[in-house]
XYZ file of C-alpha atoms in Angstrom:
580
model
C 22.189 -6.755 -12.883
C 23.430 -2.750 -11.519
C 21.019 -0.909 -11.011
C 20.833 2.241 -12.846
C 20.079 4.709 -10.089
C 22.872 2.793 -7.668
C 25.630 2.840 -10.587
C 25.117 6.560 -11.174
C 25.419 7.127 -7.142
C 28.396 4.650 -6.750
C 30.323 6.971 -9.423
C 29.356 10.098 -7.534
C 30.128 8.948 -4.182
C 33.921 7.310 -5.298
C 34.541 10.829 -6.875
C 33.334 12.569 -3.831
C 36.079 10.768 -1.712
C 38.718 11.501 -4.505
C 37.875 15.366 -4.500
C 37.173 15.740 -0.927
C 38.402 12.807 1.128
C 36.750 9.511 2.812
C 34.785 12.427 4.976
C 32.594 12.547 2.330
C 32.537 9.005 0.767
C 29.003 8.421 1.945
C 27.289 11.938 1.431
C 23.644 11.909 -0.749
C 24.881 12.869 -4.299
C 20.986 13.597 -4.404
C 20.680 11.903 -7.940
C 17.403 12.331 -9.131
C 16.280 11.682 -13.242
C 15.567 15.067 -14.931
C 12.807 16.826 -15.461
C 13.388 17.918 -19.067
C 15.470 16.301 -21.279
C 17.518 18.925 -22.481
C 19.358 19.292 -19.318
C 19.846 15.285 -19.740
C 18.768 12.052 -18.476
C 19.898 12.884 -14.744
C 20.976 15.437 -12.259
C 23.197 15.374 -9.369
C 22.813 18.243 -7.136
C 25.097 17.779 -4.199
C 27.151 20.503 -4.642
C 25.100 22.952 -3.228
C 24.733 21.588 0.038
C 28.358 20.279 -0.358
C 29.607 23.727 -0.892
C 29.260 25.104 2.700
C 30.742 21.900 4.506
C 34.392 22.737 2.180
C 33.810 26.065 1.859
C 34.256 26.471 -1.346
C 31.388 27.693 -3.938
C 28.837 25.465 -5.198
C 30.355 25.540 -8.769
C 33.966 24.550 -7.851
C 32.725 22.371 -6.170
C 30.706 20.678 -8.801
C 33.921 21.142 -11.019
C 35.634 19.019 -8.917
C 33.515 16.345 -8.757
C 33.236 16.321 -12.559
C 36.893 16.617 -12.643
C 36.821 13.044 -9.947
C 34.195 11.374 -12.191
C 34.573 8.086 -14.096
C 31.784 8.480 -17.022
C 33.581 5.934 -19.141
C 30.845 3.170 -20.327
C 28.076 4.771 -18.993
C 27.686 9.012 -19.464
C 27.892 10.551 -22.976
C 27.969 13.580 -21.642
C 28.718 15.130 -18.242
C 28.125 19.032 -17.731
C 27.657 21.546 -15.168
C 24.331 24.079 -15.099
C 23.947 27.250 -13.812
C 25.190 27.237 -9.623
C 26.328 24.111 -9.372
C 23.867 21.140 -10.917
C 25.534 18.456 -13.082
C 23.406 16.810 -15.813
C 23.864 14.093 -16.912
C 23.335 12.519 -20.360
C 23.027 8.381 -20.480
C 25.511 6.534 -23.241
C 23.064 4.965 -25.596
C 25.294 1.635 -25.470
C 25.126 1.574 -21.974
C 21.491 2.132 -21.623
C 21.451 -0.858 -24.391
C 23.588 -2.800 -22.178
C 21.591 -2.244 -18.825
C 18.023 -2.837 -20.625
C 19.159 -6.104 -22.191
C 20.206 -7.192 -18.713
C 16.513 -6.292 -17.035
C 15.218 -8.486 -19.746
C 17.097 -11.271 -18.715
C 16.723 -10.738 -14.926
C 13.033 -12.418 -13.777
C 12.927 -9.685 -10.759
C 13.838 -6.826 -13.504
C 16.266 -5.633 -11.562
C 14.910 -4.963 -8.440
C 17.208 -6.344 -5.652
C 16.279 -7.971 -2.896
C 17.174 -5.571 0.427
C 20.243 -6.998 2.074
C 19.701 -7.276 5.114
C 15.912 -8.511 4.877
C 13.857 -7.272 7.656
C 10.547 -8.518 9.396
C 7.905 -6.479 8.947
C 4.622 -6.406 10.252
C 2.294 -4.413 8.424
C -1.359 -3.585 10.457
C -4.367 -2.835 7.846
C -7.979 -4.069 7.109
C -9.339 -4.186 10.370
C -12.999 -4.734 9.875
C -15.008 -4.384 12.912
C -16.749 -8.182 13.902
C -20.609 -8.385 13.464
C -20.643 -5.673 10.723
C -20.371 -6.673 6.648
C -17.336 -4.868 5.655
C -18.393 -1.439 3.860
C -16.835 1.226 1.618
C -15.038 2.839 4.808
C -13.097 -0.385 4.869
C -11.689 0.064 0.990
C -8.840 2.060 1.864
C -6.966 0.730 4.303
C -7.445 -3.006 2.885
C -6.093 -1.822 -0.482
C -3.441 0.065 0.870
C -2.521 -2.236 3.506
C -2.340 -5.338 0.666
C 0.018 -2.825 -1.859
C 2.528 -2.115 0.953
C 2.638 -5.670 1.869
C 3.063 -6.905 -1.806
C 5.716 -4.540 -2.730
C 7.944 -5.015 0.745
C 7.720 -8.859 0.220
C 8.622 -8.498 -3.684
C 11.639 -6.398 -1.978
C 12.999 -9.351 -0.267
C 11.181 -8.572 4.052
C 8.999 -10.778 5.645
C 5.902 -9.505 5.326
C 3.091 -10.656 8.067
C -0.036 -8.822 7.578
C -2.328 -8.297 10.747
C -5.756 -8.012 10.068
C -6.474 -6.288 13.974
C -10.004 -7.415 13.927
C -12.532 -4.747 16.351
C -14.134 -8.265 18.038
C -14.545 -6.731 21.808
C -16.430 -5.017 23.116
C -19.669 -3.896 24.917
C -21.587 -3.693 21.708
C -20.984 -7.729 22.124
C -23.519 -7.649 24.982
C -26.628 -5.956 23.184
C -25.989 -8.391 20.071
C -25.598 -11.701 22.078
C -28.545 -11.033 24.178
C -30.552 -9.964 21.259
C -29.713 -13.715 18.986
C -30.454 -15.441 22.297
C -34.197 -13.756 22.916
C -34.960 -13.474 19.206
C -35.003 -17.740 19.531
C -32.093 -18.407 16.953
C -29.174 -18.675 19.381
C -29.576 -22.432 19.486
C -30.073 -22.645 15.602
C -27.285 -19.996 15.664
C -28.732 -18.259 12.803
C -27.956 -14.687 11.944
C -28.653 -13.948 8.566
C -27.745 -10.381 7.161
C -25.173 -8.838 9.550
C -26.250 -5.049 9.426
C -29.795 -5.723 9.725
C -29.051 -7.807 12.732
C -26.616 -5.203 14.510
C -29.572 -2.715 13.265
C -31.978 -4.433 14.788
C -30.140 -4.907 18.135
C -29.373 -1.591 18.494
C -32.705 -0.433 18.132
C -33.806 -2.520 21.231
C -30.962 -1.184 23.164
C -32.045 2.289 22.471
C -35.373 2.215 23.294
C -35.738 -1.154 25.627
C -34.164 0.168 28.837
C -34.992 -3.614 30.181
C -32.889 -4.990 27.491
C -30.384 -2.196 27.445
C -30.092 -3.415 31.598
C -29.696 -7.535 30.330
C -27.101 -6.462 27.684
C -24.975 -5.104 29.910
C -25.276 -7.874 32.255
C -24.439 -9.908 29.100
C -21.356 -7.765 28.909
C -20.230 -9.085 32.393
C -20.811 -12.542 31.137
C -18.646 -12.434 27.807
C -15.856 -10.432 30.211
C -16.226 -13.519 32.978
C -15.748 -16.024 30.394
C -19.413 -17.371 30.538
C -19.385 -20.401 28.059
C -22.652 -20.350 26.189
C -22.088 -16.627 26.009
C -18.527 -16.977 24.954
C -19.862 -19.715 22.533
C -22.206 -17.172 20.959
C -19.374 -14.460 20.341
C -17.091 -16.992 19.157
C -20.205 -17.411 15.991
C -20.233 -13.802 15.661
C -16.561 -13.748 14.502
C -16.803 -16.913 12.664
C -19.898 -15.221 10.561
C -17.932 -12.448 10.706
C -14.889 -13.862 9.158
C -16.361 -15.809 6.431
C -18.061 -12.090 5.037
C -14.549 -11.137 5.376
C -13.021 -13.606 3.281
C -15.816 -13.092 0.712
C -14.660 -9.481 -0.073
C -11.007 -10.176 0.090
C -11.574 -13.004 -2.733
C -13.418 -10.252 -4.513
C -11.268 -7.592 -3.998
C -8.200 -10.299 -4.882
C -6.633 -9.163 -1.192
C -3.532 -11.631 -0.638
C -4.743 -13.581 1.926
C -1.807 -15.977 2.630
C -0.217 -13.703 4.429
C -2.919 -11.638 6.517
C -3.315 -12.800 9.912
C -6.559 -12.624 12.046
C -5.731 -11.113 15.139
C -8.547 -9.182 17.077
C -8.403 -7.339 19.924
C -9.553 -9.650 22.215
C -6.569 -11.755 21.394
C -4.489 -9.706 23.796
C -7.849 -9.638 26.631
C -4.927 -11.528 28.571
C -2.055 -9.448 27.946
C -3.432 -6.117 29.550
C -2.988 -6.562 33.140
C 0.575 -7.269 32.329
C 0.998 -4.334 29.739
C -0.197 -1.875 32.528
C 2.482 -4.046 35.103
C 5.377 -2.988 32.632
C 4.453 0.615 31.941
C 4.572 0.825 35.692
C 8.041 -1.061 35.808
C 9.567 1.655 33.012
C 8.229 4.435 35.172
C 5.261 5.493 32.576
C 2.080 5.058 35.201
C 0.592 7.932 36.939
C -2.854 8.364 38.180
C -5.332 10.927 37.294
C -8.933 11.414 38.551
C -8.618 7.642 39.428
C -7.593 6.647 36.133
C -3.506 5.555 35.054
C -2.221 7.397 32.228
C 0.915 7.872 30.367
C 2.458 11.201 29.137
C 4.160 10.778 25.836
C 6.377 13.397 25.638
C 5.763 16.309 23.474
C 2.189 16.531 23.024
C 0.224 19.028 24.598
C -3.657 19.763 24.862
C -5.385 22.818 24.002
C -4.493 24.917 27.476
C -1.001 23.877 27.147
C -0.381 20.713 29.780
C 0.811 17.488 28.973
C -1.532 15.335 27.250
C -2.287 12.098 29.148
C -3.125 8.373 26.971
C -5.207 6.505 28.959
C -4.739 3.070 29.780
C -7.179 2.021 32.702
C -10.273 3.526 33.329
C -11.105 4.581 36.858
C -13.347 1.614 36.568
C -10.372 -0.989 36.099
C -11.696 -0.919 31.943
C -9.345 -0.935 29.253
C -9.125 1.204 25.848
C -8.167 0.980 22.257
C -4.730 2.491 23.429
C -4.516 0.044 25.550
C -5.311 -2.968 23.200
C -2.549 -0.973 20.404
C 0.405 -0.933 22.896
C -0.366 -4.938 23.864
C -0.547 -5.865 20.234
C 2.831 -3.792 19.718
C 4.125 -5.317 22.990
C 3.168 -8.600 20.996
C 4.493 -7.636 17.458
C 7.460 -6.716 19.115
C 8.248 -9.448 21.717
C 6.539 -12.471 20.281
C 7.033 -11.902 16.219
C 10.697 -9.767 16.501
C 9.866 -7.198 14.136
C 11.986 -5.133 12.781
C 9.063 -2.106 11.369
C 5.496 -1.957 11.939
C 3.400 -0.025 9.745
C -0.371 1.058 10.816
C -2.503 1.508 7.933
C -5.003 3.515 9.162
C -7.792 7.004 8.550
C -5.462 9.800 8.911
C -8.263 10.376 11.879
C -5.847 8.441 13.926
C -2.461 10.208 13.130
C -1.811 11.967 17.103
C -3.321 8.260 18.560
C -0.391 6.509 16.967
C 1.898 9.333 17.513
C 1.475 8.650 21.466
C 1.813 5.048 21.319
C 5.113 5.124 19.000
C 6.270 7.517 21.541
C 5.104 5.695 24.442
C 6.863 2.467 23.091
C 9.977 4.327 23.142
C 9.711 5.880 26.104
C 8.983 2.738 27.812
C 11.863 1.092 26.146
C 10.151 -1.690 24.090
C 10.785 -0.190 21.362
C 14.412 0.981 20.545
C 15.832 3.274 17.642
C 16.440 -0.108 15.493
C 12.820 -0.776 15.035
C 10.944 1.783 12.769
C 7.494 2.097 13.722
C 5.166 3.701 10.558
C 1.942 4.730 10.611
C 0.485 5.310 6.820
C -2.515 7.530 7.575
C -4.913 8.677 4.415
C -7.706 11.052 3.428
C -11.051 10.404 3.146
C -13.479 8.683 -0.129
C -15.530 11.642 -1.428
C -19.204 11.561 -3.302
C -19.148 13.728 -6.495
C -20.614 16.767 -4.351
C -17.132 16.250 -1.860
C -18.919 15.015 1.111
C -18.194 11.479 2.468
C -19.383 8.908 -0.236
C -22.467 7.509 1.576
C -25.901 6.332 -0.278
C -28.542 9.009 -0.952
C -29.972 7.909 2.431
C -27.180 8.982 3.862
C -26.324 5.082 5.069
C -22.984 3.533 4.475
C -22.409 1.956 1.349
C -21.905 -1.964 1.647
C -18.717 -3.366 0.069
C -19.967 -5.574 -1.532
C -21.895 -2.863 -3.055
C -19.639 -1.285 -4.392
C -17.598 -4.742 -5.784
C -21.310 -5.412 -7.807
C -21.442 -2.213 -9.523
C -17.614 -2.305 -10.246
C -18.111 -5.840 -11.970
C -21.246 -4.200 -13.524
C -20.007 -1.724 -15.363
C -16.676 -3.132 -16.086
C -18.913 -6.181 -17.762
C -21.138 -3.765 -20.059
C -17.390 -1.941 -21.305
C -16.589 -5.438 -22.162
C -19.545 -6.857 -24.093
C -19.616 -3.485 -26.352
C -15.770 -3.358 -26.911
C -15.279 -7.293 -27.317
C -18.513 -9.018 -28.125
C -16.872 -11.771 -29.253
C -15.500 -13.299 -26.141
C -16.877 -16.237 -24.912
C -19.561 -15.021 -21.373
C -16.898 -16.746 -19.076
C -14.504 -15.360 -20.617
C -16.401 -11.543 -20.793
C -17.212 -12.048 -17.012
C -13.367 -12.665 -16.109
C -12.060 -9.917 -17.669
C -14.988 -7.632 -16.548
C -14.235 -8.440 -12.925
C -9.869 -7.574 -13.321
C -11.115 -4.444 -14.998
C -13.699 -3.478 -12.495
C -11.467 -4.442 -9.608
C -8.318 -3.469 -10.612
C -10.167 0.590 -12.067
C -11.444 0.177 -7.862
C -8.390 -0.379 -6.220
C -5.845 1.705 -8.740
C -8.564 5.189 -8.555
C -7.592 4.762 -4.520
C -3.895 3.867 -4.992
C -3.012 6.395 -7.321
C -4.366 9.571 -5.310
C -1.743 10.900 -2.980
C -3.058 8.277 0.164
C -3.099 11.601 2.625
C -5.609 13.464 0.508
C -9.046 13.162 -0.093
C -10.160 11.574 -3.338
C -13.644 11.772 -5.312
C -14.917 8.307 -6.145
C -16.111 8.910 -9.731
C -16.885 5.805 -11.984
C -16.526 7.431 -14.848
C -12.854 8.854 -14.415
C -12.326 5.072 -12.736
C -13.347 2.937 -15.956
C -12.080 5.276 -18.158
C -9.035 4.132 -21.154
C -8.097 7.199 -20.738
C -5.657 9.057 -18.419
C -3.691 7.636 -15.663
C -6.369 4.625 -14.849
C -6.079 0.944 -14.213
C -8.266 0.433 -17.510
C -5.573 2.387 -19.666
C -2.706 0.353 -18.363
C -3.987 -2.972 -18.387
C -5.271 -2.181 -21.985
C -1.487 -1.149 -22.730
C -0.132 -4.390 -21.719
C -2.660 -6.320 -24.103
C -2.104 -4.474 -27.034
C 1.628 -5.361 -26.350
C 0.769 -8.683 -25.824
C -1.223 -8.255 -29.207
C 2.029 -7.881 -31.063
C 3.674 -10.948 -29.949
C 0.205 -12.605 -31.496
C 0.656 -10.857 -34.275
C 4.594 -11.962 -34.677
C 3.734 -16.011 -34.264
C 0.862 -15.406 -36.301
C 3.568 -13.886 -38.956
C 5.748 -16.921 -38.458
C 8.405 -14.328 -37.596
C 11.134 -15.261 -35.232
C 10.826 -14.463 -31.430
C 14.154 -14.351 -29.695
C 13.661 -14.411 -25.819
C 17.026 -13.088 -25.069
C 19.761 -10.868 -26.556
C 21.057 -7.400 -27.203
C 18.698 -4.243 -27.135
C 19.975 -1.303 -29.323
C 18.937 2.148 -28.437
C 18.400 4.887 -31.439
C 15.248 6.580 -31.547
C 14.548 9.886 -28.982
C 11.362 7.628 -28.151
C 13.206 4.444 -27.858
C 15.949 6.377 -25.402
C 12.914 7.913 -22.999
C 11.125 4.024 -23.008
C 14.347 2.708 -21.781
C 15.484 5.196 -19.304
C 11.463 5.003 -18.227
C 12.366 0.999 -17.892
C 15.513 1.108 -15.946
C 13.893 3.372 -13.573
C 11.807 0.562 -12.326
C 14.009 -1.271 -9.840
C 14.099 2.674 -8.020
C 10.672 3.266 -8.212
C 9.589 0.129 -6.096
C 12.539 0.963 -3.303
C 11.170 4.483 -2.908
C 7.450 2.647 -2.257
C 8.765 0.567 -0.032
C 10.585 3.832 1.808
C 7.750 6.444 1.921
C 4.647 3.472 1.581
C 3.191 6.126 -0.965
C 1.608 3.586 -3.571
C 0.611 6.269 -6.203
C 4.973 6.859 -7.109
C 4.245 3.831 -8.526
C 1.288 4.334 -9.986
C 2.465 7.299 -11.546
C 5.833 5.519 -12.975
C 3.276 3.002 -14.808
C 1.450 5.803 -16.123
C 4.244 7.221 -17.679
C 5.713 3.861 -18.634
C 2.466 3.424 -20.474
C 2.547 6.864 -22.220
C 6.387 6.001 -23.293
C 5.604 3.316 -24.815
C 2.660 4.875 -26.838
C 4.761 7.586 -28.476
C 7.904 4.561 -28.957
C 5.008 2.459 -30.767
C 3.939 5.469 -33.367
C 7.679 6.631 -33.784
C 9.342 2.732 -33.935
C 7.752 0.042 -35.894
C 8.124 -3.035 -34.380
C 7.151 -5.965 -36.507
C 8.063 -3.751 -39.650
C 11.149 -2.650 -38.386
C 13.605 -2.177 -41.234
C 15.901 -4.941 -40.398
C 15.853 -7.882 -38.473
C 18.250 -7.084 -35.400
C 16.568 -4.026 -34.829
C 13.120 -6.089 -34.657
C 14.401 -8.351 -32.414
C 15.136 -5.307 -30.147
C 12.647 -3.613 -30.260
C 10.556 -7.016 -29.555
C 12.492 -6.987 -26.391
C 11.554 -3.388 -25.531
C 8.098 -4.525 -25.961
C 8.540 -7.398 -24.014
C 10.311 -5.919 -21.156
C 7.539 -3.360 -21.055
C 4.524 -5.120 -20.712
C 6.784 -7.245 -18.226
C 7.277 -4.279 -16.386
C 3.616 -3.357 -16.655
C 2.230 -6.526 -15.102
C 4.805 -6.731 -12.476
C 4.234 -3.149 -11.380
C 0.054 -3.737 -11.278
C 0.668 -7.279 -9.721
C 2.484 -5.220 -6.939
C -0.691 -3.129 -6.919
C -2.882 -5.732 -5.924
C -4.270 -5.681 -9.793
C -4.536 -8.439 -12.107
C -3.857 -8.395 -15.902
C -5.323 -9.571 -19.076
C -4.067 -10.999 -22.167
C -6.994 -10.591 -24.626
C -9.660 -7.512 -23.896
């Protein structure tokens, strides 16, 4: 099917080259749907900033344009507003036309980007011989939407979970499992208590402190009982992993482990190359880089180290091998970083650095998707009343919890598997959408109540929107009314108009995600999507509609909704139910 948004451009841009010449053939109309529907269904506002490349004012030019446009089978209306914006009103048989053909298209008229591009997308990253806690959430839930929706737009998406498995904390914890007497039963039990424990000893055993850091030498010299020993740290490690990705319902097909110390090899030869671009000088004994433009606080250059004066290596380090690696070894065309917006100026150098060192050129597009920080209800970081870091699997319990005790009051009457199945897609999917549909830069509160709630723009109120849908298609069978899966959708009704032009706005609203990797646009589409098809079901009967074509339509407006709703959440990372 055409896509609404690229139809309306396609118009504008052929009557840009009629009024102005091929020059102009491929300028931004800037098409964007209205903000109040008075002024229409859409605006185009390029005359404005077409205006001072002709030289001519903003509303000839928009005259001209109008004058250029083909609106046959498509606008009802075409006028020009105040200094130069054209709004645009929708014909209802074409909006008919275009929704019957997202019904009939499984994708719903997304396509598929032509050409597809390999993209390698850089979230989760857990550190090794920790249980994953709530500072992990965010970029695992982010990470997993930007990698759903760029795969359902036709890239290849490989995920790399760039696992924090190196390391001289390493040396404390292997020497600790060997003298507590379970290295040969290589038994760990509870991660955190064990890194707790270890840690202790290293801060107030000096003697141990002095045989962990031996140890350290050891793991580094490829020592194989102690290598042996790490290697069960990672598998333990792993396996916790994979626990709260299952719980979290984290795509794990295509998420890669790929820790740090899976480039241990790849550093000598990353500082070799910087040296062969020209990007190596030393300082105080230590070889840095200078990406260009950045500055610290007195005003010189600001230096990225690389090797220590020691002959160590960094996390800057590690980043540009694993880029070197992304880049050289898997071809890709964009990387994205998913990561605490902490880390914005880090990955700022190393882009930089990449291109300056020529391993990156302008055809790659290298991302990095920084966000804000989980807030308590008194907007300090969301931490226990201990002031310790909140387990993950924590905070997937409690989620499950109270999800399950909204479920057995609202629908006693489901079978216990059956309450415990939808209790964990609400409690996971209210998790995952209260992060996803905050602005990802900002800060967000972590409130349960505001999270569970079937209220307001919330994973609860949508999912319960697509059952009650799916409630009328019960309803319909139950009727013995007819069903028809495919056919011609008539738009009448103001509400009916603003479902469909919320519908056909879909395919748009998943490109721009995959463009600014800002999950909450769509979010906030599904919201309103939701909220459209509220005021369509009080205004529109459905199953009593007054004749039997228009039922049929207005079926498929249902169906094409909750369609829409459980292909937008799936993209989400959240799951849907058909009875709640």
């Amino acid at each position: 099917m055409t896509d609404l948004h690229d139809e309306i451009e396609a118009r504008f841009r052929a009557a840009l080259r009629k009024a102005f010449g091929d020059e102009h053939a491929e300028t931004d109309p800037l098409v964007r749907p209205s903000g109040d529907a008075r002024f229409g269904d859409y605006q185009a506002n390029v005359a404005m900033s077409l205006a001072k490349q002709v030289k001519q004012k903003p509303r000839d030019v928009a005259q001209k344009i109008v004058e250029a446009l083909d609106a046959a089978d498509l606008f009802s209306k075409v006028e020009i507003a105040g200094p130069g914006f054209v709004n645009l009103t929708l014909d209802a048989a074409a909006l008919g036309r275009l929704a019957a053909a997202m019904h009939a298209d499984e994708r719903l008229g997304v396509p598929r980007a032509e050409p597809p591009q390999r993209v390698v997308v850089d979230y989760s990253s857990p550190n090794v011989a920790k249980e994953m806690h709530v500072g992990n959430l965010r970029s695992t839930i982010i990470g997993d939407a930007i990698a759903r929706v760029l795969r359902f737009l036709g890239h290849e998406t490989i995920g790399q979970n760039h696992l924090g498995d190196w390391g001289t904390q390493f040396g404390m914890l292997i020497q600790h499992l060997i003298e507590s007497g379970t290295a040969e039963r290589r038994e760990i039990g509870d991660l955190n208590a064990f890194y707790q424990a270890a840690k202790r000893r290293f801060d107030e055993d000096d003697e141990f402190a002095e045989r962990a850091r031996r140890r350290v030498v050891a793991l580094q010299s490829g020592d194989e009982e102690t290598l042996a020993l790490w290697r069960r740290f990672v598998e333990l490690s792993k396996r916790h992993f994979d626990e709260a990705y299952e719980r979290l319902d984290i795509d794990r097909e295509h998420l890669e482990y790929r820790g740090e110390s899976a480039y241990n090899d790849d550093l000598d030869a990353v500082v070799a190359d910087l040296e062969r671009a020209g990007q190596l000088e030393e300082s105080e004994g230590a070889l840095v880089v200078y990406p260009e433009g950045f500055k610290g606080r007195d005003g010189e250059p600001l230096p990225m180290i690389v090797r220590k004066r020691d002959g160590g290596y960094l996390y800057a380090t590690t980043d540009l091998a694993a880029a070197r690696y992304r880049l050289r070894t898997l071809h890709a065309d964009r990387i994205i970083y998913v990561t605490d917006a902490r880390q914005s100026q880090h990955f700022a150098m190393v882009f930089r650095t990449l291109r300056q060192a020529g391993w990156a050129d302008d055809r790659v597009r290298l991302d990095h998707v920084p966000f804000g920080t989980i807030l308590g209800k008194d907007r300090r970081p969301f931490k226990t009343r201990s002031g310790d870091t909140i387990r993950l699997a924590d905070v997937i319990d409690e989620a499950e919890q109270r999800a399950y005790a909204i479920v057995n009051e609202k629908s006693s009457d489901l079978e216990e598997d059956e309450k415990r199945r939808v209790a964990h897609v609400i409690g996971v999917g209210a998790l995952k959408y209260g992060d996803l549909s905050s602005e990802r830069i900002k800060d967000y509160v972590f409130d349960w109540d505001r999270m569970l709630a079937f209220e307001g723009n919330t994973a609860p109120y949508l999912q319960n929107a697509y059952v009650r849908i799916r409630s009328i298609f019960r309803r319909a069978e139950a009727q013995g009314l007819d069903v028809p899966s495919a056919g011609p959708i008539v738009v009448g009704d103001d509400a009916e108009r603003a479902l469909v032009l919320k519908l056909l706005q879909f395919p748009q609203t998943v490109r721009s995600v995959g463009e600014t990797l800002e999950p909450h646009r769509l979010c906030n589409y599904l919201y309103d999507l939701a909220s459209a098809y509220h005021v369509f079901y009080e205004r529109c009967p459905v199953l009593t509609a007054s004749d039997d074509a228009t039922r049929a339509s207005r079926l498929r407006i249902s169906d094409l909704t909750a369609r829409t709703l459980r292909t937008g959440l799936g993209l989400l990372g959240i799951g849907t139910v058909e009875r709640m």
